[in-house]
Amino acid sequence: MATATGRGAFVVFEGGESVGKSTQAAWLAAHRGADLTFEPGGTRLGQELRRLLLGEAGIRLDARSEALLMAADRAQHVAESIRPALEAGRDVVCDRYIGSSLAYQGYGRGLDVGTVRTLSEVAAGGLWPDLILLLDMDPQRAHDRSAAGADRFEALDMGFHLRVRAGYLELAASDPERWAVLDADRPAVEVRVDIAALVADRLGWT
Ligand code: TYD
């Protein structure tokens, strides 16, 4: 449903690998009748970039190239899909967004977080989500319960994933009005109940 300004609301799911984000994002979008999308890869250009970013093309990426390709994916995604939907009054639920670049390319890869933020904000034309739901879990636990094969990111060492988690928690703590942290190390249905309560409280979604 449109907000008072007629613009839709923009909700993003963030978190480490295999924490159940995609399942919860799909549930929320269906529950709300919102558009469901994801990064990287939410557009045709994004599909091409995703192949490069997840290592399917076999090209080794420098951390800065990776950050710039994530930004290019985001720029196209916002311009082509997210912003037009919001302006048409539709709500949008997105699986990963700027927070992923800050956590992975910033805290994880060690690029300057302020620079990554600037890059993402330029790419997104300043569009920040109304609400960011961080599904938080110990990365070792998430790894142990996952049966997925490893892409370039999943194959990184545990130190990387621990930095990503700590980075996310720092981001959430520094902007509690935009971020909400949920304990994802629980049955999916329990996490879902908390998500429903949060979107009702923060956005009036019932
Ligand atoms: P994906 O298979 O979509 O992962 P998940 O199911 O965990 O969301 O792969 C996306 C990968 O890209 C994931 O490891 C996180 C990474 N990523 C970044 O490093 N920076 C970004 O800005 C985004 C959007 C994703």
XYZ file of N, CA and C in Angstrom, residues 16-177:
486
model
N 24.170 -12.616 6.653
C 25.241 -13.437 6.086
C 24.687 -14.551 5.211
N 25.564 -15.502 4.917
C 25.187 -16.624 4.043
C 24.252 -17.586 4.780
N 23.245 -18.082 4.069
C 22.385 -19.173 4.563
C 21.690 -18.882 5.893
N 21.240 -17.640 6.057
C 20.519 -17.326 7.293
C 19.006 -17.356 7.091
N 18.569 -17.656 5.865
C 17.128 -17.767 5.613
C 16.479 -16.500 5.086
N 17.312 -15.555 4.612
C 16.803 -14.277 4.106
C 15.818 -14.440 2.966
N 16.211 -15.240 1.988
C 15.406 -15.325 0.763
C 14.018 -15.884 1.062
N 13.951 -16.867 1.955
C 12.659 -17.450 2.349
C 11.783 -16.398 3.014
N 12.373 -15.640 3.929
C 11.581 -14.645 4.658
C 11.185 -13.485 3.743
N 12.081 -13.102 2.832
C 11.754 -12.012 1.896
C 10.586 -12.428 1.004
N 10.620 -13.666 0.532
C 9.541 -14.158 -0.345
C 8.229 -14.204 0.427
N 8.309 -14.632 1.692
C 7.085 -14.678 2.498
C 6.506 -13.274 2.686
N 7.380 -12.313 3.053
C 6.878 -10.964 3.342
C 6.265 -10.327 2.087
N 6.932 -10.504 0.944
C 6.414 -9.909 -0.293
C 5.045 -10.501 -0.634
N 4.906 -11.803 -0.475
C 3.624 -12.446 -0.789
C 2.551 -11.996 0.205
N 2.922 -11.953 1.471
C 2.010 -11.549 2.548
C 1.483 -10.135 2.312
N 2.361 -9.279 1.820
C 2.041 -7.863 1.670
C 1.544 -7.510 0.265
N 1.768 -8.414 -0.699
C 1.456 -8.081 -2.092
C 2.462 -7.083 -2.651
N 3.696 -7.172 -2.165
C 4.751 -6.250 -2.608
C 5.553 -6.877 -3.743
N 6.272 -6.047 -4.495
C 7.214 -6.558 -5.491
C 8.378 -7.205 -4.749
N 8.839 -8.350 -5.233
C 9.993 -9.032 -4.635
C 11.162 -8.975 -5.603
N 12.312 -8.520 -5.096
C 13.481 -8.474 -5.967
C 14.747 -8.744 -5.150
N 15.901 -8.731 -5.793
C 17.130 -9.136 -5.101
C 18.359 -8.518 -5.774
N 19.476 -8.521 -5.026
C 20.771 -8.095 -5.571
C 21.835 -9.101 -5.156
N 22.871 -9.330 -5.943
C 22.995 -8.808 -7.305
C 22.189 -9.649 -8.291
N 21.695 -9.006 -9.340
C 21.066 -9.775 -10.414
C 19.605 -9.484 -10.676
N 19.071 -8.395 -10.110
C 17.635 -8.127 -10.261
C 17.206 -7.548 -11.601
N 18.167 -7.312 -12.505
C 17.828 -6.807 -13.849
C 18.570 -7.667 -14.881
N 18.338 -7.379 -16.159
C 19.076 -8.157 -17.184
C 20.567 -7.863 -17.112
N 20.909 -6.584 -16.967
C 22.335 -6.260 -16.783
C 22.855 -6.962 -15.526
N 22.022 -6.927 -14.475
C 22.422 -7.538 -13.208
C 22.693 -9.031 -13.335
N 21.934 -9.710 -14.176
C 22.174 -11.156 -14.370
C 23.571 -11.395 -14.931
N 23.966 -10.517 -15.864
C 25.322 -10.631 -16.442
C 26.379 -10.351 -15.367
N 26.139 -9.290 -14.588
C 27.105 -8.928 -13.546
C 27.190 -10.012 -12.476
N 26.037 -10.611 -12.155
C 26.005 -11.645 -11.113
C 26.924 -12.830 -11.471
N 26.930 -13.198 -12.750
C 27.793 -14.309 -13.188
C 29.250 -13.989 -12.876
N 29.629 -12.727 -13.165
C 31.010 -12.311 -12.896
C 31.272 -12.271 -11.392
N 30.304 -11.725 -10.652
C 30.499 -11.501 -9.216
C 30.547 -12.795 -8.421
N 29.756 -13.779 -8.833
C 29.740 -15.038 -8.067
C 30.752 -16.045 -8.596
N 31.545 -15.626 -9.581
C 32.660 -16.455 -10.016
C 32.328 -17.465 -11.085
N 31.093 -17.379 -11.628
C 30.712 -18.388 -12.621
C 31.473 -18.208 -13.929
N 31.995 -16.994 -14.176
C 32.756 -16.762 -15.399
C 34.232 -17.098 -15.197
N 34.610 -17.464 -13.974
C 35.993 -17.881 -13.713
C 36.987 -16.741 -13.677
N 36.495 -15.496 -13.534
C 37.409 -14.351 -13.504
C 37.669 -13.947 -12.054
N 38.963 -13.788 -11.716
C 39.312 -13.342 -10.355
C 39.124 -11.846 -10.269
N 38.298 -11.397 -9.342
C 38.009 -9.968 -9.239
C 38.814 -9.334 -8.113
N 39.363 -8.181 -8.415
C 39.965 -7.349 -7.372
C 38.830 -6.800 -6.504
N 39.115 -6.521 -5.213
C 38.055 -6.052 -4.299
C 37.390 -4.772 -4.799
N 38.198 -3.877 -5.415
C 37.601 -2.624 -5.912
C 36.736 -2.882 -7.131
N 37.168 -3.767 -7.987
C 36.327 -4.114 -9.153
C 35.014 -4.699 -8.668
N 35.125 -5.555 -7.662
C 33.921 -6.180 -7.106
C 32.957 -5.102 -6.576
N 33.495 -4.138 -5.823
C 32.653 -3.077 -5.257
C 31.991 -2.261 -6.372
N 32.754 -1.992 -7.434
C 32.207 -1.185 -8.535
C 31.149 -1.956 -9.314
N 31.346 -3.255 -9.473
C 30.333 -4.059 -10.187
C 29.056 -4.184 -9.348
N 29.214 -4.309 -8.023
C 28.025 -4.322 -7.152
C 27.278 -3.001 -7.297
N 28.049 -1.913 -7.374
C 27.424 -0.592 -7.508
C 26.718 -0.462 -8.858
N 27.317 -0.989 -9.898
C 26.689 -0.923 -11.230
C 25.383 -1.723 -11.232
N 25.427 -2.873 -10.603
C 24.211 -3.693 -10.469
C 23.121 -2.893 -9.759
N 23.501 -2.216 -8.677
C 22.538 -1.443 -7.857
C 21.987 -0.260 -8.641
N 22.849 0.437 -9.372
C 22.402 1.605 -10.139
C 21.311 1.196 -11.133
N 21.565 0.128 -11.856
C 20.607 -0.331 -12.858
C 19.310 -0.809 -12.195
N 19.470 -1.491 -11.083
C 18.325 -2.062 -10.368
C 17.403 -0.961 -9.834
N 18.018 0.068 -9.238
C 17.215 1.181 -8.703
C 16.524 1.908 -9.855
N 17.286 2.195 -10.908
C 16.730 2.992 -12.006
C 15.628 2.250 -12.758
N 15.863 0.968 -12.957
C 14.977 0.211 -13.853
C 13.792 -0.397 -13.105
N 13.990 -0.715 -11.848
C 12.995 -1.525 -11.169
C 12.496 -0.922 -9.852
N 13.398 -0.654 -8.902
C 12.946 -0.278 -7.551
C 12.266 1.092 -7.539
N 12.951 2.108 -8.087
C 12.385 3.459 -7.999
C 11.064 3.575 -8.764
N 10.974 3.040 -9.987
C 9.674 3.134 -10.683
C 8.544 2.452 -9.911
N 8.838 1.317 -9.273
C 7.795 0.618 -8.504
C 7.341 1.471 -7.319
N 8.297 2.034 -6.586
C 7.955 2.867 -5.422
C 7.159 4.092 -5.857
N 7.589 4.689 -6.975
C 6.897 5.898 -7.438
C 5.490 5.594 -7.934
N 5.292 4.354 -8.372
C 3.944 3.949 -8.809
C 3.081 3.544 -7.605
N 3.646 3.664 -6.392
C 2.873 3.381 -5.178
C 2.952 1.940 -4.726
N 3.834 1.133 -5.382
C 3.963 -0.264 -4.957
C 5.036 -0.395 -3.871
N 4.794 -1.312 -2.953
C 5.806 -1.632 -1.952
C 6.833 -2.577 -2.582
N 8.076 -2.471 -2.131
C 9.149 -3.308 -2.675
C 9.880 -4.002 -1.526
N 10.063 -5.319 -1.660
C 10.875 -6.100 -0.724
C 12.102 -6.581 -1.497
N 13.283 -6.255 -0.996
C 14.516 -6.601 -1.719
C 15.432 -7.448 -0.829
N 15.960 -8.509 -1.422
C 16.895 -9.416 -0.765
C 18.312 -8.873 -1.027
N 18.885 -8.186 -0.056
C 20.189 -7.503 -0.094
C 20.110 -6.168 -0.828
N 20.948 -5.216 -0.321
C 21.016 -3.873 -0.927
C 22.298 -3.214 -0.415
N 22.259 -1.922 -0.138
C 23.485 -1.192 0.237
C 24.191 -1.831 1.439
N 23.425 -2.315 2.387
C 24.025 -2.934 3.579
C 24.968 -4.063 3.219
N 24.646 -4.814 2.171
C 25.531 -5.916 1.758
C 26.869 -5.391 1.268
N 26.854 -4.281 0.541
C 28.129 -3.719 0.070
C 28.962 -3.229 1.252
N 28.294 -2.585 2.216
C 29.034 -2.085 3.386
C 29.626 -3.253 4.170
N 28.815 -4.302 4.385
C 29.271 -5.437 5.198
C 30.316 -6.290 4.465
N 30.069 -6.598 3.194
C 30.962 -7.523 2.465
C 32.196 -6.819 1.891
N 31.954 -5.728 1.099
C 33.106 -5.074 0.477
C 33.837 -4.198 1.505
N 33.087 -3.589 2.433
C 33.696 -2.762 3.467
C 34.308 -3.617 4.566
N 33.472 -4.088 5.491
C 33.996 -4.843 6.643
C 34.660 -6.162 6.221
N 34.075 -6.862 5.267
C 34.604 -8.179 4.888
C 35.910 -8.081 4.109
N 35.893 -7.350 2.982
C 37.087 -7.240 2.127
C 38.089 -6.233 2.653
N 37.622 -5.323 3.528
C 38.546 -4.346 4.100
C 38.664 -3.056 3.313
N 37.747 -2.798 2.363
C 37.746 -1.480 1.711
C 37.211 -0.457 2.709
N 37.554 0.795 2.486
C 37.091 1.852 3.393
C 35.556 1.929 3.353
N 34.933 1.787 4.536
C 33.469 1.694 4.595
C 32.809 2.987 4.112
N 33.422 4.131 4.438
C 32.867 5.411 3.993
C 32.886 5.524 2.470
N 33.956 5.030 1.862
C 34.048 5.083 0.399
C 33.008 4.163 -0.235
N 32.842 2.972 0.341
C 31.849 2.031 -0.195
C 30.443 2.635 -0.052
N 30.220 3.310 1.061
C 28.910 3.946 1.278
C 28.659 5.020 0.211
N 29.677 5.840 -0.045
C 29.521 6.896 -1.053
C 29.219 6.289 -2.421
N 29.980 5.253 -2.749
C 29.800 4.575 -4.039
C 28.369 4.041 -4.170
N 27.888 3.413 -3.105
C 26.539 2.843 -3.130
C 25.478 3.924 -3.201
N 25.723 5.021 -2.485
C 24.725 6.096 -2.484
C 24.659 6.769 -3.850
N 25.801 6.897 -4.500
C 25.797 7.439 -5.870
C 25.016 6.484 -6.772
N 25.319 5.199 -6.642
C 24.645 4.195 -7.487
C 23.141 4.213 -7.262
N 22.739 4.359 -6.019
C 21.318 4.267 -5.667
C 20.612 5.612 -5.791
N 21.335 6.651 -6.215
C 20.727 7.974 -6.295
C 20.182 8.404 -4.940
N 20.839 7.951 -3.866
C 20.447 8.357 -2.509
C 19.250 7.602 -1.955
N 18.770 6.606 -2.662
C 17.583 5.878 -2.175
C 17.963 4.865 -1.095
N 17.531 5.145 0.142
C 17.749 4.210 1.264
C 16.439 3.507 1.589
N 16.489 2.285 2.092
C 15.254 1.589 2.474
C 14.559 2.278 3.649
N 13.259 2.089 3.757
C 12.521 2.577 4.928
C 12.815 1.687 6.132
N 13.061 0.416 5.860
C 13.330 -0.538 6.937
C 14.287 -1.619 6.433
N 15.310 -1.911 7.248
C 16.260 -2.978 6.915
C 16.169 -4.042 8.004
N 15.829 -5.250 7.625
C 15.703 -6.361 8.572
C 16.973 -7.197 8.499
N 17.756 -7.168 9.571
C 19.003 -7.932 9.609
C 18.739 -9.284 10.271
N 18.883 -10.349 9.494
C 18.743 -11.699 10.059
C 20.127 -12.121 10.541
N 20.293 -12.125 11.840
C 21.617 -12.329 12.431
C 21.787 -13.762 12.938
N 22.936 -14.333 12.587
C 23.235 -15.689 13.077
C 24.749 -15.906 13.063
N 25.240 -16.734 13.960
C 26.650 -17.104 13.940
C 26.951 -17.783 12.598
N 27.955 -17.288 11.843
C 28.197 -17.838 10.499
C 28.566 -19.327 10.496
N 29.204 -19.784 11.565
C 29.540 -21.223 11.606
C 28.262 -22.057 11.696
N 27.322 -21.603 12.504
C 26.025 -22.294 12.644
C 25.290 -22.295 11.296
N 25.303 -21.134 10.632
C 24.610 -21.017 9.346
C 25.251 -21.965 8.333
N 26.569 -22.028 8.345
C 27.306 -22.901 7.421
C 26.955 -24.362 7.684
N 26.927 -24.739 8.957
C 26.683 -26.140 9.316
C 25.291 -26.610 8.908
N 24.319 -25.694 8.940
C 22.959 -26.141 8.620
C 22.639 -25.993 7.132
N 23.602 -25.495 6.344
C 23.347 -25.275 4.919
C 23.897 -26.410 4.072
N 23.123 -26.761 3.035
C 23.580 -27.815 2.135
C 24.033 -27.229 0.796
N 24.037 -25.881 0.707
C 24.301 -25.232 -0.589
C 25.758 -25.397 -1.012
N 25.990 -25.404 -2.317
C 27.349 -25.424 -2.853
C 27.973 -24.049 -2.684
N 29.303 -23.961 -2.774
C 29.970 -22.701 -2.470
C 30.212 -21.843 -3.699
N 29.702 -20.574 -3.702
C 30.091 -19.620 -4.726
C 31.307 -18.850 -4.194
N 31.739 -17.808 -4.916
C 32.953 -17.076 -4.503
C 32.886 -16.578 -3.075
N 31.695 -16.148 -2.643
C 31.578 -15.590 -1.293
C 31.483 -16.699 -0.252
N 30.675 -17.705 -0.555
C 30.492 -18.783 0.423
C 31.813 -19.508 0.688
N 32.705 -19.486 -0.311
C 33.962 -20.207 -0.167
C 34.994 -19.441 0.676
N 34.685 -18.205 1.047
C 35.655 -17.417 1.820
C 35.799 -17.959 3.239
N 36.929 -17.621 3.875
C 37.205 -18.220 5.192
C 36.288 -17.656 6.271
N 36.254 -18.335 7.410
C 35.336 -17.970 8.495
C 35.649 -16.572 9.016
N 36.920 -16.162 8.977
C 37.278 -14.811 9.422
C 36.507 -13.757 8.632
N 36.404 -13.976 7.319
C 35.648 -13.047 6.467
C 34.202 -12.966 6.948
N 33.582 -14.127 7.150
C 32.158 -14.143 7.525
C 31.929 -13.556 8.925
N 32.907 -13.725 9.804
C 32.791 -13.118 11.141
C 32.887 -11.594 11.044
N 33.758 -11.090 10.149
C 33.849 -9.634 9.957
C 32.552 -9.079 9.375
N 31.971 -9.839 8.442
C 30.707 -9.411 7.835
C 29.627 -9.309 8.914
N 29.570 -10.322 9.766
C 28.534 -10.313 10.814
C 28.741 -9.128 11.769
N 29.978 -8.954 12.212
C 30.259 -7.847 13.139
C 29.951 -6.507 12.473
N 30.264 -6.405 11.186
C 29.989 -5.170 10.446
C 28.499 -4.885 10.398
N 27.728 -5.892 10.084
C 26.273 -5.720 10.048
C 25.749 -5.232 11.397
N 26.229 -5.851 12.471
C 25.716 -5.486 13.801
C 26.096 -4.043 14.138
N 27.290 -3.634 13.694
C 27.708 -2.247 13.926
C 26.822 -1.278 13.134
N 26.554 -1.630 11.891
C 25.698 -0.765 11.057
C 24.316 -0.623 11.687
N 23.772 -1.749 12.150
C 22.427 -1.737 12.734
C 22.407 -0.908 14.017
N 23.458 -1.047 14.831
C 23.507 -0.310 16.098
C 23.633 1.191 15.860
N 24.273 1.566 14.741
C 24.500 2.994 14.502
C 23.281 3.678 13.885
N 22.288 2.923 13.453
C 21.103 3.530 12.821
C 19.854 2.711 13.169
N 19.510 2.674 14.465
C 18.429 1.779 14.913
C 17.047 2.155 14.377
N 16.889 3.364 13.881
C 15.573 3.723 13.328
C 15.332 3.046 11.995
